[in-house]
mmCIF file with all atom_site columns, C-alpha atoms in Angstrom:
data_model
loop_
_atom_site.group_PDB
_atom_site.id
_atom_site.type_symbol
_atom_site.label_atom_id
_atom_site.label_alt_id
_atom_site.label_comp_id
_atom_site.label_asym_id
_atom_site.label_entity_id
_atom_site.label_seq_id
_atom_site.pdbx_PDB_ins_code
_atom_site.Cartn_x
_atom_site.Cartn_y
_atom_site.Cartn_z
_atom_site.occupancy
_atom_site.B_iso_or_equiv
_atom_site.pdbx_formal_charge
_atom_site.auth_seq_id
_atom_site.auth_comp_id
_atom_site.auth_asym_id
_atom_site.auth_atom_id
_atom_site.pdbx_PDB_model_num
ATOM 1   C CA . MET A 1 1   ? 125.466 135.079 150.812 1.00 0.00 ? 163 MET A CA 1
ATOM 2   C CA . ASN A 1 2   ? 126.424 131.515 151.387 1.00 0.00 ? 164 ASN A CA 1
ATOM 3   C CA . HIS A 1 3   ? 126.060 129.182 148.357 1.00 0.00 ? 165 HIS A CA 1
ATOM 4   C CA . LEU A 1 4   ? 127.004 126.063 150.234 1.00 0.00 ? 166 LEU A CA 1
ATOM 5   C CA . PRO A 1 5   ? 124.456 123.240 150.567 1.00 0.00 ? 167 PRO A CA 1
ATOM 6   C CA . GLU A 1 6   ? 122.542 122.826 153.753 1.00 0.00 ? 168 GLU A CA 1
ATOM 7   C CA . PRO A 1 7   ? 124.310 120.517 156.244 1.00 0.00 ? 169 PRO A CA 1
ATOM 8   C CA . VAL A 1 8   ? 122.882 117.002 156.366 1.00 0.00 ? 170 VAL A CA 1
ATOM 9   C CA . ARG A 1 9   ? 121.163 116.070 159.586 1.00 0.00 ? 171 ARG A CA 1
ATOM 10  C CA . VAL A 1 10  ? 121.994 112.776 161.250 1.00 0.00 ? 172 VAL A CA 1
ATOM 11  C CA . VAL A 1 11  ? 119.342 111.189 163.455 1.00 0.00 ? 173 VAL A CA 1
ATOM 12  C CA . GLN A 1 12  ? 119.317 108.202 165.762 1.00 0.00 ? 174 GLN A CA 1
ATOM 13  C CA . LEU A 1 13  ? 116.679 105.548 165.047 1.00 0.00 ? 175 LEU A CA 1
ATOM 14  C CA . PRO A 1 14  ? 114.772 103.712 167.810 1.00 0.00 ? 176 PRO A CA 1
ATOM 15  C CA . ASP A 1 15  ? 116.959 100.635 167.347 1.00 0.00 ? 177 ASP A CA 1
ATOM 16  C CA . GLY A 1 16  ? 120.059 102.701 168.131 1.00 0.00 ? 178 GLY A CA 1
ATOM 17  C CA . THR A 1 17  ? 121.511 103.041 164.638 1.00 0.00 ? 179 THR A CA 1
ATOM 18  C CA . TYR A 1 18  ? 122.232 106.374 162.993 1.00 0.00 ? 180 TYR A CA 1
ATOM 19  C CA . THR A 1 19  ? 121.035 107.479 159.580 1.00 0.00 ? 181 THR A CA 1
ATOM 20  C CA . TYR A 1 20  ? 120.736 110.612 157.524 1.00 0.00 ? 182 TYR A CA 1
ATOM 21  C CA . ALA A 1 21  ? 117.460 112.473 157.896 1.00 0.00 ? 183 ALA A CA 1
ATOM 22  C CA . ASP A 1 22  ? 116.872 112.601 154.108 1.00 0.00 ? 184 ASP A CA 1
ATOM 23  C CA . HIS A 1 23  ? 116.942 108.760 153.975 1.00 0.00 ? 185 HIS A CA 1
ATOM 24  C CA . LEU A 1 24  ? 114.072 108.251 156.381 1.00 0.00 ? 186 LEU A CA 1
ATOM 25  C CA . PRO A 1 25  ? 111.088 106.416 154.956 1.00 0.00 ? 187 PRO A CA 1
ATOM 26  C CA . THR A 1 26  ? 108.186 108.628 154.055 1.00 0.00 ? 188 THR A CA 1
ATOM 27  C CA . PRO A 1 27  ? 105.164 108.249 156.280 1.00 0.00 ? 189 PRO A CA 1
ATOM 28  C CA . ILE A 1 28  ? 102.348 106.135 154.871 1.00 0.00 ? 190 ILE A CA 1
ATOM 29  C CA . GLN A 1 29  ? 99.589  108.260 153.457 1.00 0.00 ? 191 GLN A CA 1
ATOM 30  C CA . PRO A 1 30  ? 96.079  107.060 152.710 1.00 0.00 ? 192 PRO A CA 1
ATOM 31  C CA . ALA A 1 31  ? 95.555  106.193 149.061 1.00 0.00 ? 193 ALA A CA 1
ATOM 32  C CA . PRO A 1 32  ? 93.580  108.780 147.124 1.00 0.00 ? 194 PRO A CA 1
ATOM 33  C CA . ALA A 1 33  ? 90.113  107.849 145.949 1.00 0.00 ? 195 ALA A CA 1
ATOM 34  C CA . PRO A 1 34  ? 90.097  106.350 142.450 1.00 0.00 ? 196 PRO A CA 1
ATOM 35  C CA . GLN A 1 35  ? 89.248  108.753 139.676 1.00 0.00 ? 197 GLN A CA 1
ATOM 36  C CA . VAL A 1 36  ? 86.201  108.109 137.531 1.00 0.00 ? 198 VAL A CA 1
ATOM 37  C CA . VAL A 1 37  ? 87.134  108.203 133.859 1.00 0.00 ? 199 VAL A CA 1
ATOM 38  C CA . HIS A 1 38  ? 84.358  108.947 131.401 1.00 0.00 ? 200 HIS A CA 1
ATOM 39  C CA . GLN A 1 39  ? 85.324  107.472 128.052 1.00 0.00 ? 201 GLN A CA 1
ATOM 40  C CA . HIS A 1 40  ? 83.300  108.342 124.997 1.00 0.00 ? 202 HIS A CA 1
ATOM 41  C CA . ILE A 1 41  ? 83.709  105.855 122.174 1.00 0.00 ? 203 ILE A CA 1
ATOM 42  C CA . HIS A 1 42  ? 82.705  107.273 118.827 1.00 0.00 ? 204 HIS A CA 1
ATOM 43  C CA . GLN A 1 43  ? 83.818  104.426 116.584 1.00 0.00 ? 205 GLN A CA 1
ATOM 44  C CA . ALA A 1 44  ? 83.617  100.686 117.032 1.00 0.00 ? 206 ALA A CA 1
ATOM 45  C CA . PRO A 1 45  ? 86.898  98.801  117.013 1.00 0.00 ? 207 PRO A CA 1
ATOM 46  C CA . PRO A 1 46  ? 87.632  96.684  113.941 1.00 0.00 ? 208 PRO A CA 1
ATOM 47  C CA . ASP A 1 47  ? 85.872  93.341  113.897 1.00 0.00 ? 209 ASP A CA 1
ATOM 48  C CA . ARG A 1 48  ? 88.284  90.525  114.660 1.00 0.00 ? 210 ARG A CA 1
ATOM 49  C CA . THR A 1 49  ? 85.686  87.766  114.997 1.00 0.00 ? 211 THR A CA 1
ATOM 50  C CA . VAL A 1 50  ? 87.178  85.571  112.283 1.00 0.00 ? 212 VAL A CA 1
ATOM 51  C CA . GLN A 1 51  ? 90.641  85.779  113.795 1.00 0.00 ? 213 GLN A CA 1
ATOM 52  C CA . ARG A 1 52  ? 89.315  84.979  117.270 1.00 0.00 ? 214 ARG A CA 1
ATOM 53  C CA . ILE A 1 53  ? 87.384  81.959  116.005 1.00 0.00 ? 215 ILE A CA 1
ATOM 54  C CA . ALA A 1 54  ? 90.394  80.764  114.035 1.00 0.00 ? 216 ALA A CA 1
ATOM 55  C CA . LEU A 1 55  ? 92.766  81.077  116.986 1.00 0.00 ? 217 LEU A CA 1
ATOM 56  C CA . GLY A 1 56  ? 90.226  79.437  119.266 1.00 0.00 ? 218 GLY A CA 1
ATOM 57  C CA . SER A 1 57  ? 89.880  76.444  116.948 1.00 0.00 ? 219 SER A CA 1
ATOM 58  C CA . GLY A 1 58  ? 93.570  75.650  117.225 1.00 0.00 ? 220 GLY A CA 1
ATOM 59  C CA . ILE A 1 59  ? 95.022  76.880  113.938 1.00 0.00 ? 221 ILE A CA 1
ATOM 60  C CA . GLY A 1 60  ? 98.180  78.901  114.208 1.00 0.00 ? 222 GLY A CA 1
ATOM 61  C CA . ALA A 1 61  ? 98.730  82.611  114.131 1.00 0.00 ? 223 ALA A CA 1
ATOM 62  C CA . GLY A 1 62  ? 100.525 82.214  110.790 1.00 0.00 ? 224 GLY A CA 1
ATOM 63  C CA . THR A 1 63  ? 97.339  80.947  109.203 1.00 0.00 ? 225 THR A CA 1
ATOM 64  C CA . VAL A 1 64  ? 95.406  83.872  110.639 1.00 0.00 ? 226 VAL A CA 1
ATOM 65  C CA . ALA A 1 65  ? 98.054  86.305  109.402 1.00 0.00 ? 227 ALA A CA 1
ATOM 66  C CA . ALA A 1 66  ? 97.901  84.729  105.943 1.00 0.00 ? 228 ALA A CA 1
ATOM 67  C CA . GLY A 1 67  ? 94.120  85.115  105.935 1.00 0.00 ? 229 GLY A CA 1
ATOM 68  C CA . VAL A 1 68  ? 94.402  88.736  106.984 1.00 0.00 ? 230 VAL A CA 1
ATOM 69  C CA . TYR A 1 69  ? 97.028  89.380  104.307 1.00 0.00 ? 231 TYR A CA 1
ATOM 70  C CA . PHE A 1 70  ? 95.662  87.328  101.406 1.00 0.00 ? 232 PHE A CA 1
ATOM 71  C CA . GLY A 1 71  ? 91.966  87.998  102.065 1.00 0.00 ? 233 GLY A CA 1
ATOM 72  C CA . PRO A 1 72  ? 91.982  91.506  100.581 1.00 0.00 ? 234 PRO A CA 1
ATOM 73  C CA . LEU A 1 73  ? 94.230  90.296  97.737  1.00 0.00 ? 235 LEU A CA 1
ATOM 74  C CA . LEU A 1 74  ? 91.681  87.604  96.892  1.00 0.00 ? 236 LEU A CA 1
ATOM 75  C CA . VAL A 1 75  ? 88.855  90.144  96.925  1.00 0.00 ? 237 VAL A CA 1
ATOM 76  C CA . GLY A 1 76  ? 90.875  92.395  94.625  1.00 0.00 ? 238 GLY A CA 1
ATOM 77  C CA . ALA A 1 77  ? 91.629  89.544  92.213  1.00 0.00 ? 239 ALA A CA 1
ATOM 78  C CA . LEU A 1 78  ? 87.981  88.443  92.091  1.00 0.00 ? 240 LEU A CA 1
ATOM 79  C CA . THR A 1 79  ? 86.905  92.031  91.475  1.00 0.00 ? 241 THR A CA 1
ATOM 80  C CA . ALA A 1 80  ? 89.369  92.331  88.604  1.00 0.00 ? 242 ALA A CA 1
ATOM 81  C CA . ILE A 1 81  ? 88.120  89.060  87.094  1.00 0.00 ? 243 ILE A CA 1
ATOM 82  C CA . ALA A 1 82  ? 84.494  90.216  87.403  1.00 0.00 ? 244 ALA A CA 1
ATOM 83  C CA . ALA A 1 83  ? 85.358  93.534  85.741  1.00 0.00 ? 245 ALA A CA 1
ATOM 84  C CA . ASN A 1 84  ? 87.064  91.703  82.861  1.00 0.00 ? 246 ASN A CA 1
ATOM 85  C CA . LEU A 1 85  ? 84.071  89.400  82.395  1.00 0.00 ? 247 LEU A CA 1
ATOM 86  C CA . ALA A 1 86  ? 81.691  92.357  82.424  1.00 0.00 ? 248 ALA A CA 1
ATOM 87  C CA . LEU A 1 87  ? 83.785  94.102  79.783  1.00 0.00 ? 249 LEU A CA 1
ATOM 88  C CA . LEU A 1 88  ? 83.835  90.961  77.625  1.00 0.00 ? 250 LEU A CA 1
ATOM 89  C CA . ALA A 1 89  ? 80.054  90.572  77.937  1.00 0.00 ? 251 ALA A CA 1
ATOM 90  C CA . PHE A 1 90  ? 79.571  94.210  76.941  1.00 0.00 ? 252 PHE A CA 1
ATOM 91  C CA . LEU A 1 91  ? 81.865  93.773  73.921  1.00 0.00 ? 253 LEU A CA 1
ATOM 92  C CA . ALA A 1 92  ? 80.005  90.600  72.879  1.00 0.00 ? 254 ALA A CA 1
ATOM 93  C CA . ALA A 1 93  ? 76.654  92.428  73.060  1.00 0.00 ? 255 ALA A CA 1
ATOM 94  C CA . VAL A 1 94  ? 77.940  95.402  71.082  1.00 0.00 ? 256 VAL A CA 1
ATOM 95  C CA . LEU A 1 95  ? 79.590  93.206  68.439  1.00 0.00 ? 257 LEU A CA 1
ATOM 96  C CA . SER A 1 96  ? 76.497  91.014  67.990  1.00 0.00 ? 258 SER A CA 1
ATOM 97  C CA . TRP A 1 97  ? 74.321  94.129  67.672  1.00 0.00 ? 259 TRP A CA 1
ATOM 98  C CA . GLY A 1 98  ? 76.755  95.459  65.060  1.00 0.00 ? 260 GLY A CA 1
ATOM 99  C CA . VAL A 1 99  ? 76.702  92.180  63.101  1.00 0.00 ? 261 VAL A CA 1
ATOM 100 C CA . VAL A 1 100 ? 72.884  92.090  63.094  1.00 0.00 ? 262 VAL A CA 1
ATOM 101 C CA . THR A 1 101 ? 72.740  95.722  61.960  1.00 0.00 ? 263 THR A CA 1
ATOM 102 C CA . VAL A 1 102 ? 75.220  95.103  59.141  1.00 0.00 ? 264 VAL A CA 1
ATOM 103 C CA . VAL A 1 103 ? 73.389  91.947  58.011  1.00 0.00 ? 265 VAL A CA 1
ATOM 104 C CA . LYS A 1 104 ? 70.094  93.858  57.947  1.00 0.00 ? 266 LYS A CA 1
ATOM 105 C CA . SER A 1 105 ? 71.469  96.737  55.919  1.00 0.00 ? 267 SER A CA 1
ATOM 106 C CA . ILE A 1 106 ? 73.716  94.848  53.474  1.00 0.00 ? 268 ILE A CA 1
ATOM 107 C CA . GLY A 1 107 ? 71.943  91.508  53.216  1.00 0.00 ? 269 GLY A CA 1
ATOM 108 C CA . GLY A 1 108 ? 69.079  92.758  51.064  1.00 0.00 ? 270 GLY A CA 1
ATOM 109 C CA . PRO A 1 109 ? 65.827  90.775  51.154  1.00 0.00 ? 271 PRO A CA 1
ATOM 110 C CA . ASP A 1 110 ? 67.495  87.645  52.595  1.00 0.00 ? 272 ASP A CA 1
ATOM 111 C CA . GLY A 1 111 ? 69.018  89.605  55.468  1.00 0.00 ? 273 GLY A CA 1
ATOM 112 C CA . LYS A 1 112 ? 65.736  91.325  56.262  1.00 0.00 ? 274 LYS A CA 1
ATOM 113 C CA . ALA A 1 113 ? 63.898  87.975  56.174  1.00 0.00 ? 275 ALA A CA 1
ATOM 114 C CA . ALA A 1 114 ? 66.482  86.454  58.520  1.00 0.00 ? 276 ALA A CA 1
ATOM 115 C CA . ALA A 1 115 ? 66.152  89.422  60.917  1.00 0.00 ? 277 ALA A CA 1
ATOM 116 C CA . LYS A 1 116 ? 62.353  89.106  60.778  1.00 0.00 ? 278 LYS A CA 1
ATOM 117 C CA . THR A 1 117 ? 62.522  85.388  61.551  1.00 0.00 ? 279 THR A CA 1
ATOM 118 C CA . LEU A 1 118 ? 64.818  86.094  64.526  1.00 0.00 ? 280 LEU A CA 1
ATOM 119 C CA . ALA A 1 119 ? 62.428  88.747  65.810  1.00 0.00 ? 281 ALA A CA 1
ATOM 120 C CA . LYS A 1 120 ? 59.483  86.335  65.553  1.00 0.00 ? 282 LYS A CA 1
ATOM 121 C CA . THR A 1 121 ? 61.428  83.642  67.355  1.00 0.00 ? 283 THR A CA 1
ATOM 122 C CA . ARG A 1 122 ? 62.275  86.019  70.185  1.00 0.00 ? 284 ARG A CA 1
ATOM 123 C CA . ARG A 1 123 ? 58.655  87.127  70.549  1.00 0.00 ? 285 ARG A CA 1
ATOM 124 C CA . THR A 1 124 ? 57.282  83.591  70.650  1.00 0.00 ? 286 THR A CA 1
ATOM 125 C CA . ARG A 1 125 ? 59.873  82.481  73.200  1.00 0.00 ? 287 ARG A CA 1
ATOM 126 C CA . LYS A 1 126 ? 59.093  85.415  75.494  1.00 0.00 ? 288 LYS A CA 1
ATOM 127 C CA . GLY A 1 127 ? 55.375  84.566  75.355  1.00 0.00 ? 289 GLY A CA 1
ATOM 128 C CA . LYS A 1 128 ? 55.896  80.961  76.518  1.00 0.00 ? 290 LYS A CA 1
#
């Protein structure tokens, strides 16, 4: 058994120069037909319309990046403000209901008369 590499063949090219056989250029083969790729898209890409419009109108990428970064922060801040206002409105309604209830129960005849007058006022305003 011989473990030596195969001897390299030297060939003479048509122009008269010699070269190794393993350095010859490979013959040109016809290109294979292009493969048809069937791509199934199951989800739309994220909408970047605002960024495209902004970049097209000449403002810089930094402004677009700031909008992308601070936009969700602004939405979060506005949501927090709205939640706080809703909580305050709920507390105001509960406290005013409590005050009216206490005035009715403790106020005696004057409190009941005041509650009755308020009820009449509300009814007449709704009818108008």
